[in-house]
Amino acid sequence: MKIKTADFVISNSDVAKCPKERLPEYAFIGRSNVGKSSLINMLTGQNKLAKTSGRPGKTQLINHFKINNSWFLVDLPGYGYAKVSKSIKRTFQSFIKNYFIQREQLICTFVLIDCRHEPQKIDLEFMEFLGKSEIPFCVVFTKSDKLKLSELNRNIQIYTKKMTSTLWETMPQYFITSATSSNGKEELLTYINNVNQQLTENL
Ligand code: GTP
Ligand code: MG
């Protein structure tokens, strides 16, 4: 799929104020600094669409980007960033959870995991929350440019083992991406395109 247009629409901390249009949307979530905003820029081919930073805690609101005038990509604040105050963390946590629970247009969530890290409790717990809330999601292993292929495969194997030894029967569908090399771009966009097509066929 080609992304012809990608436009910032609105930022807010209140799911009730998100766009009212009944267009399918795809959200990106994960720990602060995992590369959510960078991935949105990579997918859309617009370096400055979503704000990124080397310092965790950059994205602080729910950001809607309209793609090809027909669907949304949603950039969210990260979870698990230790340096923000507890009260900010609680506010983040509650509006993020509200977004996931209340947003009817949400079709699929991409849970981003830094491919260099071992499975972390906070990510596993977030996926458990999605699973229990019956919110469809895929996993995205980010920053693949940082590892050799053998290390990457090993880490994915470890992740798969961890997930299937706990709550999950099988490893959810996953993608491997790099915002630097654009690895995974076609795969992710093709996946979204296929889901969008299924949705129109089922209307
Ligand atoms: P918050 O908004 O703070 O939650 O972070 P985020 O998940 O949106 O991360 P962001 O996209 O701002 O990226 C964080 C840092 O990681 C930046 O310095 C990016 O340049 C870097 N980064 C993101 N993706 C990649 C990648 O695929 N490869 C490499 N090498 N660096 C990346
Ligand atoms: Mg961000």
mmCIF file of C-alpha atoms and ligand atoms in Angstrom:
data_model
loop_
_atom_site.group_PDB
_atom_site.id
_atom_site.type_symbol
_atom_site.label_atom_id
_atom_site.label_comp_id
_atom_site.label_asym_id
_atom_site.label_seq_id
_atom_site.Cartn_x
_atom_site.Cartn_y
_atom_site.Cartn_z
ATOM 1 C CA MET A 1 0.000 0.000 0.000
ATOM 2 C CA LYS A 2 1.183 3.499 -0.797
ATOM 3 C CA ILE A 3 0.631 6.247 1.748
ATOM 4 C CA LYS A 4 -0.267 9.298 -0.324
ATOM 5 C CA THR A 5 -1.360 11.629 2.447
ATOM 6 C CA ALA A 6 -0.710 11.682 6.188
ATOM 7 C CA ASP A 7 -2.201 14.575 8.120
ATOM 8 C CA PHE A 8 -2.102 15.443 11.782
ATOM 9 C CA VAL A 9 -5.701 15.899 12.982
ATOM 10 C CA ILE A 10 -5.848 16.383 16.756
ATOM 11 C CA SER A 11 -4.059 15.749 20.064
ATOM 12 C CA ASN A 12 -5.865 15.304 23.334
ATOM 13 C CA SER A 13 -6.020 13.442 26.600
ATOM 14 C CA ASP A 14 -9.721 12.692 26.414
ATOM 15 C CA VAL A 15 -10.996 9.803 24.351
ATOM 16 C CA ALA A 16 -14.380 11.560 24.083
ATOM 17 C CA LYS A 17 -12.674 14.318 22.082
ATOM 18 C CA CYS A 18 -11.009 12.035 19.556
ATOM 19 C CA PRO A 19 -12.254 12.296 15.940
ATOM 20 C CA LYS A 20 -15.896 11.303 15.586
ATOM 21 C CA GLU A 21 -15.530 9.860 12.083
ATOM 22 C CA ARG A 22 -16.164 6.137 11.863
ATOM 23 C CA LEU A 23 -12.835 5.351 10.212
ATOM 24 C CA PRO A 24 -10.710 2.351 11.166
ATOM 25 C CA GLU A 25 -7.777 3.158 13.394
ATOM 26 C CA TYR A 26 -4.531 1.504 14.374
ATOM 27 C CA ALA A 27 -2.777 2.467 17.600
ATOM 28 C CA PHE A 28 0.856 2.230 18.619
ATOM 29 C CA ILE A 29 1.638 1.585 22.250
ATOM 30 C CA GLY A 30 4.641 0.432 24.293
ATOM 31 C CA ARG A 31 7.256 1.643 26.721
ATOM 32 C CA SER A 32 8.526 5.194 26.425
ATOM 33 C CA ASN A 33 11.371 5.436 23.915
ATOM 34 C CA VAL A 34 10.570 2.127 22.214
ATOM 35 C CA GLY A 35 10.063 3.989 18.919
ATOM 36 C CA LYS A 36 6.292 4.478 18.504
ATOM 37 C CA SER A 37 6.486 7.960 17.008
ATOM 38 C CA SER A 38 9.507 7.049 14.860
ATOM 39 C CA LEU A 39 7.630 4.068 13.459
ATOM 40 C CA ILE A 40 4.704 6.282 12.457
ATOM 41 C CA ASN A 41 7.124 8.596 10.669
ATOM 42 C CA MET A 42 8.810 5.666 8.956
ATOM 43 C CA LEU A 43 5.487 4.193 7.781
ATOM 44 C CA THR A 44 4.227 7.509 6.442
ATOM 45 C CA GLY A 45 7.568 8.591 5.018
ATOM 46 C CA GLN A 46 7.286 11.910 6.884
ATOM 47 C CA ASN A 47 10.140 12.519 9.258
ATOM 48 C CA LYS A 48 8.454 15.224 11.257
ATOM 49 C CA LEU A 49 4.863 14.038 11.413
ATOM 50 C CA ALA A 50 5.059 12.589 14.938
ATOM 51 C CA LYS A 51 7.428 14.209 17.418
ATOM 52 C CA THR A 52 10.314 11.990 18.496
ATOM 53 C CA SER A 53 13.089 12.377 21.019
ATOM 54 C CA GLY A 54 16.064 10.535 22.454
ATOM 55 C CA ARG A 55 14.603 11.293 25.864
ATOM 56 C CA PRO A 56 11.696 9.106 26.996
ATOM 57 C CA GLY A 57 8.351 10.755 27.697
ATOM 58 C CA LYS A 58 8.119 12.819 24.498
ATOM 59 C CA THR A 59 4.598 11.896 23.392
ATOM 60 C CA GLN A 60 2.169 12.930 26.103
ATOM 61 C CA LEU A 61 -1.202 12.878 24.343
ATOM 62 C CA ILE A 62 -3.371 10.775 22.048
ATOM 63 C CA ASN A 63 -2.412 11.926 18.525
ATOM 64 C CA HIS A 64 -4.554 11.153 15.489
ATOM 65 C CA PHE A 65 -3.010 11.110 12.015
ATOM 66 C CA LYS A 66 -5.346 10.627 9.061
ATOM 67 C CA ILE A 67 -3.924 8.438 6.321
ATOM 68 C CA ASN A 68 -5.056 8.576 2.675
ATOM 69 C CA ASN A 69 -8.188 10.293 3.967
ATOM 70 C CA SER A 70 -9.566 6.917 4.976
ATOM 71 C CA TRP A 71 -8.018 5.580 8.181
ATOM 72 C CA PHE A 72 -6.091 6.718 11.257
ATOM 73 C CA LEU A 73 -2.730 5.971 12.795
ATOM 74 C CA VAL A 74 -2.690 6.824 16.495
ATOM 75 C CA ASP A 75 0.435 7.742 18.425
ATOM 76 C CA LEU A 76 0.162 7.365 22.193
ATOM 77 C CA PRO A 77 2.289 8.216 25.219
ATOM 78 C CA GLY A 78 4.543 5.444 26.431
ATOM 79 C CA TYR A 79 3.961 3.504 29.585
ATOM 80 C CA GLY A 80 6.526 2.654 32.212
ATOM 81 C CA TYR A 81 8.659 5.761 32.129
ATOM 82 C CA ALA A 82 10.204 6.044 35.577
ATOM 83 C CA LYS A 83 11.120 9.731 35.571
ATOM 84 C CA VAL A 84 7.684 11.316 35.369
ATOM 85 C CA SER A 85 5.931 11.912 38.670
ATOM 86 C CA LYS A 86 3.532 9.341 40.030
ATOM 87 C CA SER A 87 0.551 11.612 39.487
ATOM 88 C CA ILE A 88 1.451 12.214 35.816
ATOM 89 C CA LYS A 89 1.904 8.470 35.426
ATOM 90 C CA ARG A 90 -1.543 7.830 36.868
ATOM 91 C CA THR A 91 -3.124 10.395 34.546
ATOM 92 C CA PHE A 92 -1.359 8.836 31.532
ATOM 93 C CA GLN A 93 -2.357 5.384 32.614
ATOM 94 C CA SER A 94 -5.994 6.270 33.052
ATOM 95 C CA PHE A 95 -6.495 8.111 29.776
ATOM 96 C CA ILE A 96 -4.567 5.483 27.843
ATOM 97 C CA LYS A 97 -6.696 2.709 29.335
ATOM 98 C CA ASN A 98 -9.857 4.722 28.658
ATOM 99 C CA TYR A 99 -8.781 5.071 25.056
ATOM 100 C CA PHE A 100 -8.361 1.313 24.694
ATOM 101 C CA ILE A 101 -11.570 0.423 26.461
ATOM 102 C CA GLN A 102 -13.811 3.081 24.914
ATOM 103 C CA ARG A 103 -12.549 3.655 21.398
ATOM 104 C CA GLU A 104 -14.922 1.767 19.134
ATOM 105 C CA GLN A 105 -13.007 2.660 15.970
ATOM 106 C CA LEU A 106 -9.865 0.922 17.230
ATOM 107 C CA ILE A 107 -9.307 -2.026 14.908
ATOM 108 C CA CYS A 108 -5.867 -3.213 15.871
ATOM 109 C CA THR A 109 -3.193 -2.238 18.367
ATOM 110 C CA PHE A 110 0.501 -2.637 17.747
ATOM 111 C CA VAL A 111 2.405 -3.323 20.957
ATOM 112 C CA LEU A 112 5.980 -2.223 20.402
ATOM 113 C CA ILE A 113 8.822 -4.108 22.063
ATOM 114 C CA ASP A 114 12.490 -3.117 21.810
ATOM 115 C CA CYS A 115 14.016 -6.208 20.194
ATOM 116 C CA ARG A 116 17.150 -5.870 22.349
ATOM 117 C CA HIS A 117 15.356 -6.391 25.633
ATOM 118 C CA GLU A 118 14.261 -9.476 27.499
ATOM 119 C CA PRO A 119 10.518 -9.816 28.084
ATOM 120 C CA GLN A 120 9.449 -7.116 30.560
ATOM 121 C CA LYS A 121 6.642 -7.457 33.058
ATOM 122 C CA ILE A 122 5.004 -4.171 32.073
ATOM 123 C CA ASP A 123 4.647 -5.238 28.412
ATOM 124 C CA LEU A 124 3.368 -8.693 29.318
ATOM 125 C CA GLU A 125 0.856 -7.121 31.692
ATOM 126 C CA PHE A 126 -0.297 -4.659 29.049
ATOM 127 C CA MET A 127 -0.852 -7.463 26.548
ATOM 128 C CA GLU A 128 -2.736 -9.374 29.224
ATOM 129 C CA PHE A 129 -4.965 -6.316 29.681
ATOM 130 C CA LEU A 130 -5.573 -6.170 25.904
ATOM 131 C CA GLY A 131 -6.299 -9.882 25.756
ATOM 132 C CA LYS A 132 -8.721 -9.795 28.658
ATOM 133 C CA SER A 133 -10.441 -6.734 27.169
ATOM 134 C CA GLU A 134 -10.694 -8.594 23.817
ATOM 135 C CA ILE A 135 -8.762 -5.887 21.998
ATOM 136 C CA PRO A 136 -6.944 -7.331 18.965
ATOM 137 C CA PHE A 137 -3.212 -6.659 18.872
ATOM 138 C CA CYS A 138 0.026 -7.551 17.102
ATOM 139 C CA VAL A 139 3.543 -7.325 18.481
ATOM 140 C CA VAL A 140 6.172 -5.162 16.775
ATOM 141 C CA PHE A 141 9.839 -5.739 17.580
ATOM 142 C CA THR A 142 11.474 -2.366 17.014
ATOM 143 C CA LYS A 143 15.043 -1.137 16.424
ATOM 144 C CA SER A 144 16.028 -4.285 14.508
ATOM 145 C CA ASP A 145 18.986 -2.348 13.070
ATOM 146 C CA LYS A 146 20.586 -2.553 16.521
ATOM 147 C CA LEU A 147 21.028 -6.347 16.455
ATOM 148 C CA LYS A 148 22.634 -8.970 14.276
ATOM 149 C CA LEU A 149 20.117 -11.288 12.672
ATOM 150 C CA SER A 150 21.191 -14.194 14.890
ATOM 151 C CA GLU A 151 20.695 -12.115 18.053
ATOM 152 C CA LEU A 152 17.344 -10.864 16.800
ATOM 153 C CA ASN A 153 16.121 -14.394 16.091
ATOM 154 C CA ARG A 154 17.315 -15.546 19.483
ATOM 155 C CA ASN A 155 15.483 -12.731 21.280
ATOM 156 C CA ILE A 156 12.273 -13.398 19.369
ATOM 157 C CA GLN A 157 12.550 -17.056 20.296
ATOM 158 C CA ILE A 158 12.956 -16.091 23.959
ATOM 159 C CA TYR A 159 9.934 -13.798 23.695
ATOM 160 C CA THR A 160 7.811 -16.473 22.036
ATOM 161 C CA LYS A 161 8.777 -18.983 24.716
ATOM 162 C CA LYS A 162 7.903 -16.532 27.474
ATOM 163 C CA MET A 163 4.493 -15.693 26.030
ATOM 164 C CA THR A 164 3.502 -19.247 25.220
ATOM 165 C CA SER A 165 4.618 -20.469 28.648
ATOM 166 C CA THR A 166 2.302 -17.997 30.343
ATOM 167 C CA LEU A 167 -1.039 -16.718 29.154
ATOM 168 C CA TRP A 168 -0.900 -17.309 25.409
ATOM 169 C CA GLU A 169 -1.481 -20.448 23.409
ATOM 170 C CA THR A 170 0.508 -19.122 20.486
ATOM 171 C CA MET A 171 2.727 -16.119 19.871
ATOM 172 C CA PRO A 172 0.518 -13.317 18.494
ATOM 173 C CA GLN A 173 1.243 -12.166 14.960
ATOM 174 C CA TYR A 174 4.413 -10.103 15.029
ATOM 175 C CA PHE A 175 6.454 -7.763 12.855
ATOM 176 C CA ILE A 176 10.117 -6.788 12.925
ATOM 177 C CA THR A 177 10.832 -3.151 12.160
ATOM 178 C CA SER A 178 13.506 -0.504 12.033
ATOM 179 C CA ALA A 179 12.706 3.169 11.704
ATOM 180 C CA THR A 180 16.283 3.675 10.539
ATOM 181 C CA SER A 181 16.403 1.123 7.729
ATOM 182 C CA SER A 182 12.622 0.950 7.069
ATOM 183 C CA ASN A 183 12.752 -2.778 7.704
ATOM 184 C CA GLY A 184 9.200 -4.103 8.078
ATOM 185 C CA LYS A 185 7.513 -1.151 6.377
ATOM 186 C CA GLU A 186 5.919 -3.135 3.539
ATOM 187 C CA GLU A 187 4.836 -5.957 5.833
ATOM 188 C CA LEU A 188 3.084 -3.633 8.282
ATOM 189 C CA LEU A 189 1.409 -1.547 5.605
ATOM 190 C CA THR A 190 0.275 -4.660 3.738
ATOM 191 C CA TYR A 191 -1.196 -6.031 6.961
ATOM 192 C CA ILE A 192 -3.118 -2.805 7.625
ATOM 193 C CA ASN A 193 -4.273 -2.649 4.014
ATOM 194 C CA ASN A 194 -5.599 -6.222 4.163
ATOM 195 C CA VAL A 195 -7.498 -5.502 7.374
ATOM 196 C CA ASN A 196 -8.950 -2.305 5.867
ATOM 197 C CA GLN A 197 -10.076 -4.278 2.816
ATOM 198 C CA GLN A 198 -11.731 -6.964 4.928
ATOM 199 C CA LEU A 199 -13.575 -4.239 6.808
ATOM 200 C CA THR A 200 -14.997 -2.713 3.629
ATOM 201 C CA GLU A 201 -15.992 -6.151 2.323
ATOM 202 C CA ASN A 202 -17.862 -6.841 5.555
ATOM 203 C CA LEU A 203 -19.812 -3.600 5.521
HETATM 204 P P1 GTP B 1 7.742 8.352 23.827
HETATM 205 O O1 GTP B 1 6.951 9.271 22.968
HETATM 206 O O2 GTP B 1 8.645 9.060 24.760
HETATM 207 O O3 GTP B 1 6.898 7.328 24.521
HETATM 208 O O4 GTP B 1 8.785 7.525 22.877
HETATM 209 P P2 GTP B 1 8.525 6.795 21.486
HETATM 210 O O5 GTP B 1 8.185 5.370 21.744
HETATM 211 O O6 GTP B 1 7.578 7.554 20.632
HETATM 212 O O7 GTP B 1 9.994 6.794 20.854
HETATM 213 P P3 GTP B 1 10.574 7.769 19.716
HETATM 214 O O8 GTP B 1 9.973 7.404 18.399
HETATM 215 O O9 GTP B 1 10.506 9.168 20.157
HETATM 216 O O10 GTP B 1 12.091 7.243 19.654
HETATM 217 C C1 GTP B 1 12.911 7.210 20.793
HETATM 218 C C2 GTP B 1 14.379 7.169 20.369
HETATM 219 O O11 GTP B 1 14.671 5.928 19.715
HETATM 220 C C3 GTP B 1 14.762 8.264 19.376
HETATM 221 O O12 GTP B 1 16.073 8.697 19.680
HETATM 222 C C4 GTP B 1 14.733 7.553 18.033
HETATM 223 O O13 GTP B 1 15.593 8.118 17.081
HETATM 224 C C5 GTP B 1 15.202 6.165 18.415
HETATM 225 N N1 GTP B 1 14.645 5.136 17.517
HETATM 226 C C6 GTP B 1 13.341 4.912 17.277
HETATM 227 N N2 GTP B 1 13.188 3.883 16.414
HETATM 228 C C7 GTP B 1 14.432 3.453 16.106
HETATM 229 C C8 GTP B 1 14.942 2.409 15.258
HETATM 230 O O14 GTP B 1 14.220 1.656 14.614
HETATM 231 N N3 GTP B 1 16.297 2.281 15.223
HETATM 232 C C9 GTP B 1 17.145 3.056 15.934
HETATM 233 N N4 GTP B 1 18.442 2.830 15.839
HETATM 234 N N5 GTP B 1 16.702 4.055 16.732
HETATM 235 C C10 GTP B 1 15.369 4.253 16.817
HETATM 236 MG MG MG B 2 6.425 9.161 21.050
#
